Tab-separated table of C-alpha atoms in Angstrom:
chain	number	residue	atom	x	y	z
A	251	MET	CA	13.225	32.495	15.677
A	252	LYS	CA	15.098	29.301	16.079
A	253	MET	CA	13.863	26.267	14.050
A	254	ASN	CA	15.331	23.554	15.966
A	255	TRP	CA	12.046	22.029	16.904
A	256	LEU	CA	11.828	21.024	13.174
A	257	PHE	CA	14.870	18.783	13.467
A	258	SER	CA	13.599	17.214	16.739
A	259	ILE	CA	13.350	13.439	17.334
A	260	ARG	CA	10.666	14.284	19.793
A	261	LEU	CA	8.542	16.005	17.085
A	262	ALA	CA	9.169	12.801	14.917
A	263	PHE	CA	7.794	10.529	17.711
A	264	VAL	CA	4.781	12.696	18.065
A	265	LEU	CA	4.157	12.893	14.489
A	266	LEU	CA	4.253	9.131	14.119
A	267	ILE	CA	1.765	8.645	16.842
A	268	VAL	CA	-0.490	11.219	15.308
A	269	VAL	CA	-0.304	9.773	12.125
A	270	SER	CA	-1.184	6.358	13.509
A	271	LEU	CA	-4.161	7.906	15.190
A	272	TRP	CA	-5.093	9.796	12.124
A	273	PHE	CA	-5.326	6.561	10.100
A	274	ALA	CA	-7.412	5.148	12.899
A	275	ALA	CA	-9.639	7.956	12.541
A	276	GLY	CA	-9.911	7.545	8.662
A	277	MET	CA	-10.912	3.946	9.262
A	278	ALA	CA	-13.694	5.115	11.651
A	279	VAL	CA	-14.795	7.658	8.797
A	280	SER	CA	-14.780	4.848	6.147
A	281	GLU	CA	-17.423	2.927	8.341
A	282	HIS	CA	-20.070	5.302	6.998
A	283	GLU	CA	-21.408	4.176	3.602
A	284	ALA	CA	-21.285	7.740	2.165
A	285	SER	CA	-17.584	8.224	3.177
A	286	ARG	CA	-16.661	4.578	2.010
A	287	GLN	CA	-18.118	5.394	-1.295
A	288	VAL	CA	-16.080	8.695	-1.675
A	289	PHE	CA	-12.928	6.856	-0.581
A	290	LYS	CA	-13.650	4.242	-3.263
A	291	LEU	CA	-14.188	7.078	-5.893
A	292	LEU	CA	-10.922	8.689	-5.039
A	293	ASN	CA	-9.181	5.357	-5.266
A	294	ASP	CA	-10.369	5.099	-8.941
A	295	LEU	CA	-9.539	8.715	-9.915
A	296	PRO	CA	-6.326	10.663	-10.530
A	297	MET	CA	-5.560	13.364	-8.067
A	298	SER	CA	-6.512	16.184	-10.745
A	299	GLN	CA	-10.042	14.878	-10.332
A	300	TRP	CA	-10.445	14.796	-6.741
A	301	LEU	CA	-11.965	18.173	-6.021
A	302	ALA	CA	-15.576	17.355	-7.212
A	303	PRO	CA	-15.971	14.304	-4.773
A	304	LEU	CA	-14.275	16.033	-1.990
A	305	SER	CA	-16.663	18.925	-2.346
A	306	THR	CA	-19.475	16.736	-1.333
A	307	ALA	CA	-17.760	15.057	1.572
A	308	PRO	CA	-16.160	17.616	3.829
A	309	VAL	CA	-15.193	15.072	6.597
A	310	VAL	CA	-13.236	13.105	4.064
A	311	ALA	CA	-11.730	16.272	2.820
A	312	VAL	CA	-10.693	17.442	6.160
A	313	TRP	CA	-9.211	14.114	7.000
A	314	LEU	CA	-7.234	13.791	3.742
A	315	ILE	CA	-5.931	17.452	3.933
A	316	GLY	CA	-4.892	16.609	7.626
A	317	LEU	CA	-3.208	13.463	6.411
A	318	VAL	CA	-1.225	15.249	3.736
A	319	GLY	CA	-0.067	17.950	6.080
A	320	LEU	CA	1.071	15.481	8.596
A	321	MET	CA	3.044	13.555	6.138
A	322	VAL	CA	4.673	16.678	4.675
A	323	LEU	CA	5.700	17.819	8.204
A	324	LEU	CA	7.132	14.312	8.973
A	325	GLY	CA	8.926	14.477	5.558
A	326	VAL	CA	10.579	17.911	6.336
A	327	ASN	CA	11.540	16.569	9.952
A	328	THR	CA	13.272	13.541	8.495
A	329	ALA	CA	15.124	15.486	5.743
A	330	LEU	CA	16.328	18.221	8.108
A	331	CYS	CA	17.188	15.674	10.785
A	332	SER	CA	19.272	13.602	8.168
A	333	TRP	CA	20.944	16.464	6.852
A	334	ARG	CA	21.907	18.273	10.191
A	335	ASP	CA	22.549	15.367	12.381
A	336	LEU	CA	23.176	12.062	10.567
A	337	TRP	CA	25.073	13.265	7.423
A	338	PRO	CA	28.214	14.514	9.351
A	339	THR	CA	28.467	10.896	10.900
A	340	TRP	CA	28.916	9.694	7.298
A	341	ARG	CA	30.968	12.497	6.036
A	342	ARG	CA	33.591	11.906	8.926
A	343	LYS	CA	33.436	8.252	8.487
A	344	ARG	CA	32.402	7.415	12.068
A	345	TRP	CA	31.697	3.769	11.246
A	346	HIS	CA	31.599	2.707	14.775
A	347	SER	CA	28.895	5.210	15.641
A	348	PRO	CA	25.778	3.551	16.786
A	349	ARG	CA	23.704	6.102	14.643
A	350	ILE	CA	25.568	5.001	11.479
A	351	MET	CA	22.575	3.036	10.005
A	352	MET	CA	20.211	5.877	10.655
A	353	LEU	CA	21.019	7.986	7.630
A	354	PRO	CA	20.242	5.031	5.278
A	355	ILE	CA	16.925	4.465	7.178
A	356	HIS	CA	15.914	8.058	6.816
A	357	VAL	CA	17.004	8.391	3.212
A	358	LEU	CA	15.135	5.374	2.194
A	359	THR	CA	12.010	6.540	4.183
A	360	LEU	CA	12.171	9.802	2.255
A	361	LEU	CA	12.487	7.849	-1.025
A	362	VAL	CA	9.344	5.904	-0.140
A	363	PHE	CA	7.579	9.221	0.658
A	364	LEU	CA	8.819	10.675	-2.746
A	365	PHE	CA	7.664	7.546	-4.694
A	366	HIS	CA	4.350	7.725	-3.141
A	367	GLY	CA	3.964	11.352	-3.893
A	368	ILE	CA	4.971	10.839	-7.597
A	369	ASP	CA	2.459	7.888	-7.711
A	370	LEU	CA	-0.246	10.001	-6.316
A	371	VAL	CA	0.248	12.933	-8.536
A	372	PHE	CA	1.454	11.636	-11.810
A	373	ILE	CA	0.752	8.020	-12.125
A	374	HIS	CA	-2.087	6.952	-9.709
A	375	GLY	CA	-5.130	5.305	-11.492
A	376	HIS	CA	-6.348	1.934	-12.518
A	377	ASP	CA	-8.851	-0.023	-14.208
A	378	SER	CA	-11.256	-2.366	-12.639
A	379	ALA	CA	-14.031	-4.653	-13.729
A	380	VAL	CA	-16.409	-7.388	-12.226
A	381	LEU	CA	-16.291	-10.274	-14.637
A	382	HIS	CA	-17.797	-13.799	-14.866
A	383	GLN	CA	-16.128	-16.632	-16.701
A	384	GLY	CA	-15.361	-15.809	-20.123
A	385	GLN	CA	-15.686	-12.010	-20.017
A	386	SER	CA	-12.883	-9.757	-20.829
A	387	PHE	CA	-11.955	-5.975	-20.375
A	388	SER	CA	-9.197	-3.667	-21.686
A	389	SER	CA	-6.658	-1.799	-19.642
A	390	GLY	CA	-4.145	0.224	-21.675
A	391	GLN	CA	-2.759	-1.967	-24.362
A	392	TYR	CA	-3.779	-5.105	-22.744
A	393	GLN	CA	-6.857	-7.379	-23.213
A	394	ILE	CA	-7.550	-9.233	-19.946
A	395	GLN	CA	-9.922	-12.249	-20.126
A	396	LEU	CA	-11.215	-14.334	-17.105
A	397	THR	CA	-10.883	-17.894	-18.160
A	398	ASN	CA	-11.914	-19.872	-15.013
A	399	VAL	CA	-12.647	-19.241	-11.277
A	400	ASP	CA	-11.572	-21.668	-8.693
A	401	TYR	CA	-13.548	-20.951	-5.629
A	402	GLN	CA	-13.409	-23.641	-2.808
A	403	ASN	CA	-15.412	-22.094	-0.079
A	404	ASP	CA	-19.186	-22.003	0.439
A	405	ILE	CA	-20.664	-20.114	-2.519
A	406	SER	CA	-23.970	-19.613	-0.821
A	407	LEU	CA	-22.267	-17.225	1.600
A	408	ILE	CA	-21.235	-14.664	-1.201
A	409	LYS	CA	-24.621	-14.653	-3.032
A	410	GLU	CA	-25.835	-11.063	-3.003
A	411	ASP	CA	-29.363	-9.857	-2.390
A	412	GLY	CA	-31.114	-7.019	-4.076
A	413	THR	CA	-29.251	-4.588	-2.005
A	414	GLY	CA	-25.773	-5.866	-2.958
A	415	LYS	CA	-25.256	-7.529	0.453
A	416	SER	CA	-24.243	-11.189	1.066
A	417	PRO	CA	-24.467	-13.304	4.235
A	418	ALA	CA	-20.625	-13.215	4.642
A	419	GLY	CA	-20.337	-9.491	4.280
A	420	ARG	CA	-17.524	-7.550	3.141
A	421	ILE	CA	-14.512	-9.656	2.229
A	422	THR	CA	-12.256	-8.000	4.687
A	423	ARG	CA	-14.661	-9.045	7.378
A	424	ARG	CA	-14.881	-12.604	6.450
A	425	ASN	CA	-13.190	-15.371	8.629
A	426	VAL	CA	-11.027	-18.007	7.185
A	427	GLU	CA	-14.008	-20.537	7.285
A	428	GLN	CA	-16.117	-18.188	5.202
A	429	PHE	CA	-13.161	-17.177	2.937
A	430	ASP	CA	-9.704	-18.707	2.735
A	431	PRO	CA	-7.507	-16.636	0.185
A	432	ARG	CA	-5.160	-19.655	-0.237
A	433	LYS	CA	-8.237	-21.734	-1.651
A	434	ASN	CA	-9.624	-19.331	-4.149
A	435	LYS	CA	-8.091	-18.140	-7.349
A	436	ALA	CA	-8.830	-16.696	-10.814
A	437	HIS	CA	-7.330	-17.596	-14.001
A	438	PHE	CA	-6.693	-15.033	-16.643
A	439	ILE	CA	-5.274	-14.601	-20.226
A	440	VAL	CA	-3.410	-11.251	-20.884
A	441	ASP	CA	-2.992	-10.318	-24.560
A	442	ASP	CA	-0.840	-7.221	-25.398
A	443	GLY	CA	-1.185	-7.613	-29.132
A	444	HIS	CA	2.094	-9.536	-29.437
A	445	LYS	CA	1.932	-12.366	-26.931
A	446	LYS	CA	-0.588	-14.058	-24.609
A	447	VAL	CA	0.385	-14.774	-21.078
A	448	THR	CA	-1.794	-16.954	-18.793
A	449	GLY	CA	-1.606	-16.907	-15.040
A	450	ASP	CA	-3.493	-17.022	-11.693
A	451	ALA	CA	-4.442	-14.102	-9.317
A	452	GLU	CA	-5.705	-14.393	-5.863
A	453	PHE	CA	-7.029	-12.247	-3.189
A	454	MET	CA	-4.407	-9.588	-2.647
A	455	ARG	CA	-1.879	-11.713	-4.703
A	456	GLN	CA	-0.965	-10.284	-7.847
A	457	PHE	CA	-0.491	-11.572	-11.381
A	458	ARG	CA	2.268	-9.660	-13.246
A	459	VAL	CA	2.757	-9.241	-16.785
A	460	ASP	CA	5.499	-6.722	-17.812
A	461	ASP	CA	4.183	-3.467	-16.070
A	462	LEU	CA	0.689	-4.627	-15.534
A	463	TYR	CA	-0.332	-5.983	-12.232
A	464	LEU	CA	-3.545	-7.932	-11.766
A	465	THR	CA	-5.210	-8.248	-8.326
A	466	VAL	CA	-8.420	-9.962	-7.206
A	467	THR	CA	-10.276	-7.906	-4.585
A	468	ASP	CA	-13.404	-9.894	-4.199
A	469	PHE	CA	-15.496	-12.916	-5.191
A	470	SER	CA	-19.237	-12.681	-5.409
A	471	VAL	CA	-22.413	-13.964	-6.903
A	472	PRO	CA	-24.537	-10.938	-8.035
A	473	TYR	CA	-28.246	-10.824	-7.323
A	474	GLN	CA	-30.100	-13.349	-9.751
A	475	LYS	CA	-26.991	-14.130	-11.766
A	476	ASP	CA	-26.363	-17.736	-10.179
A	477	ASN	CA	-26.325	-19.126	-13.515
A	478	LEU	CA	-23.240	-17.276	-14.515
A	479	GLY	CA	-21.202	-18.664	-11.427
A	480	VAL	CA	-18.835	-16.704	-9.232
A	481	HIS	CA	-17.899	-13.215	-10.520
A	482	VAL	CA	-14.477	-11.717	-9.752
A	483	LYS	CA	-13.662	-8.094	-9.114
A	484	VAL	CA	-10.232	-7.516	-10.566
A	485	VAL	CA	-7.898	-4.440	-10.408
A	486	ALA	CA	-5.494	-3.694	-13.284
A	487	VAL	CA	-2.694	-1.254	-12.335
A	488	HIS	CA	0.215	-0.004	-14.449
A	489	ASN	CA	2.888	1.457	-12.239
A	490	PRO	CA	6.667	1.597	-13.407
A	491	LEU	CA	7.539	2.406	-9.921
A	492	VAL	CA	6.478	-0.907	-8.247
A	493	ASN	CA	10.020	-2.407	-8.506
A	494	TYR	CA	11.606	0.747	-6.934
A	495	PHE	CA	9.033	0.466	-4.251
A	496	PHE	CA	10.003	-3.184	-3.477
A	497	ALA	CA	13.646	-2.190	-3.510
A	498	CYS	CA	13.401	0.707	-1.203
A	499	TYR	CA	11.148	-1.428	1.270
A	500	GLY	CA	13.482	-4.521	1.122
A	501	LEU	CA	16.549	-2.036	1.823
A	502	LEU	CA	14.686	-0.368	4.482
A	503	LEU	CA	13.869	-3.626	6.378
A	504	LEU	CA	17.533	-4.644	5.971
A	505	SER	CA	18.730	-1.154	7.375
A	506	LEU	CA	16.396	-1.502	10.394
A	507	PHE	CA	17.584	-4.976	11.018
A	508	ILE	CA	21.172	-3.948	10.914
A	509	GLN	CA	20.613	-0.909	13.324
A	510	GLY	CA	18.667	-3.197	15.661
A	511	PHE	CA	21.646	-5.646	15.550
A	512	VAL	CA	24.172	-2.849	16.246
A	513	PHE	CA	22.106	-1.483	19.318
A	514	TRP	CA	21.816	-5.213	20.446
A	515	ARG	CA	25.312	-5.789	20.340
A	516	ARG	CA	26.333	-2.826	22.097
A	517	SER	CA	23.891	-3.383	24.916
A	518	TYR	CA	25.057	-7.052	25.162
A	519	LYS	CA	28.713	-5.882	25.552
A	520	LYS	CA	27.878	-3.223	28.273
A	521	GLY	CA	25.985	-5.839	30.213
A	522	THR	CA	28.967	-8.295	30.229
A	523	ARG	CA	31.553	-5.807	31.215
């Protein structure tokens, strides 16, 4: 049986559409409170500890298995296409071929897949804490202290009731009037035992110290703790692959730009003949 379908660009196109729809389905699944809690738990655990929470959430398990299967198939399709159809173009030095930049695009995409897989299986994991001013927590060799919270929006909107809900709701659903990420930040001191480094972290904007990345994921005032001020949920991640991720994504964007320019130039020349 011929396996040419595995090389097909049509298969890649279909897989990209299905993966997009699959992610949309995952977002719909996460709207249910029970599933959302399972997703949060998985995000806090290494892959070796996923079996227990997934056994109690079959819908999440099916979605995750389907996602992994789709990504593996997309990776195989990309690798085979690169080897059979694109590598000969580079080997024969056909520099004027309109497909010349497709091989770097495919290779960089595979590297992104590989780094994500390594991170998921061997590295993934982080420490998180909800702190008020003056509190600290440990993450690996680092002692992290919250020294100050600069919150400029209406604090009454993030005061939680007894059920943990606030008038503004989840941070990802707040509008700019309720929560402006540019106006709110947290100040930290990070001590690794040899030096102390101070810096700010904002919502989804990291504060980096060596291989430690601090990200603020929420601001809140817990129920009956108004006197302690605004609390900050912070996530500490140690990931030595981060710089490789940034390099791959940067080169991938550059390759896409060059490929787009090559196609535009060829189309422009054909249109002027």
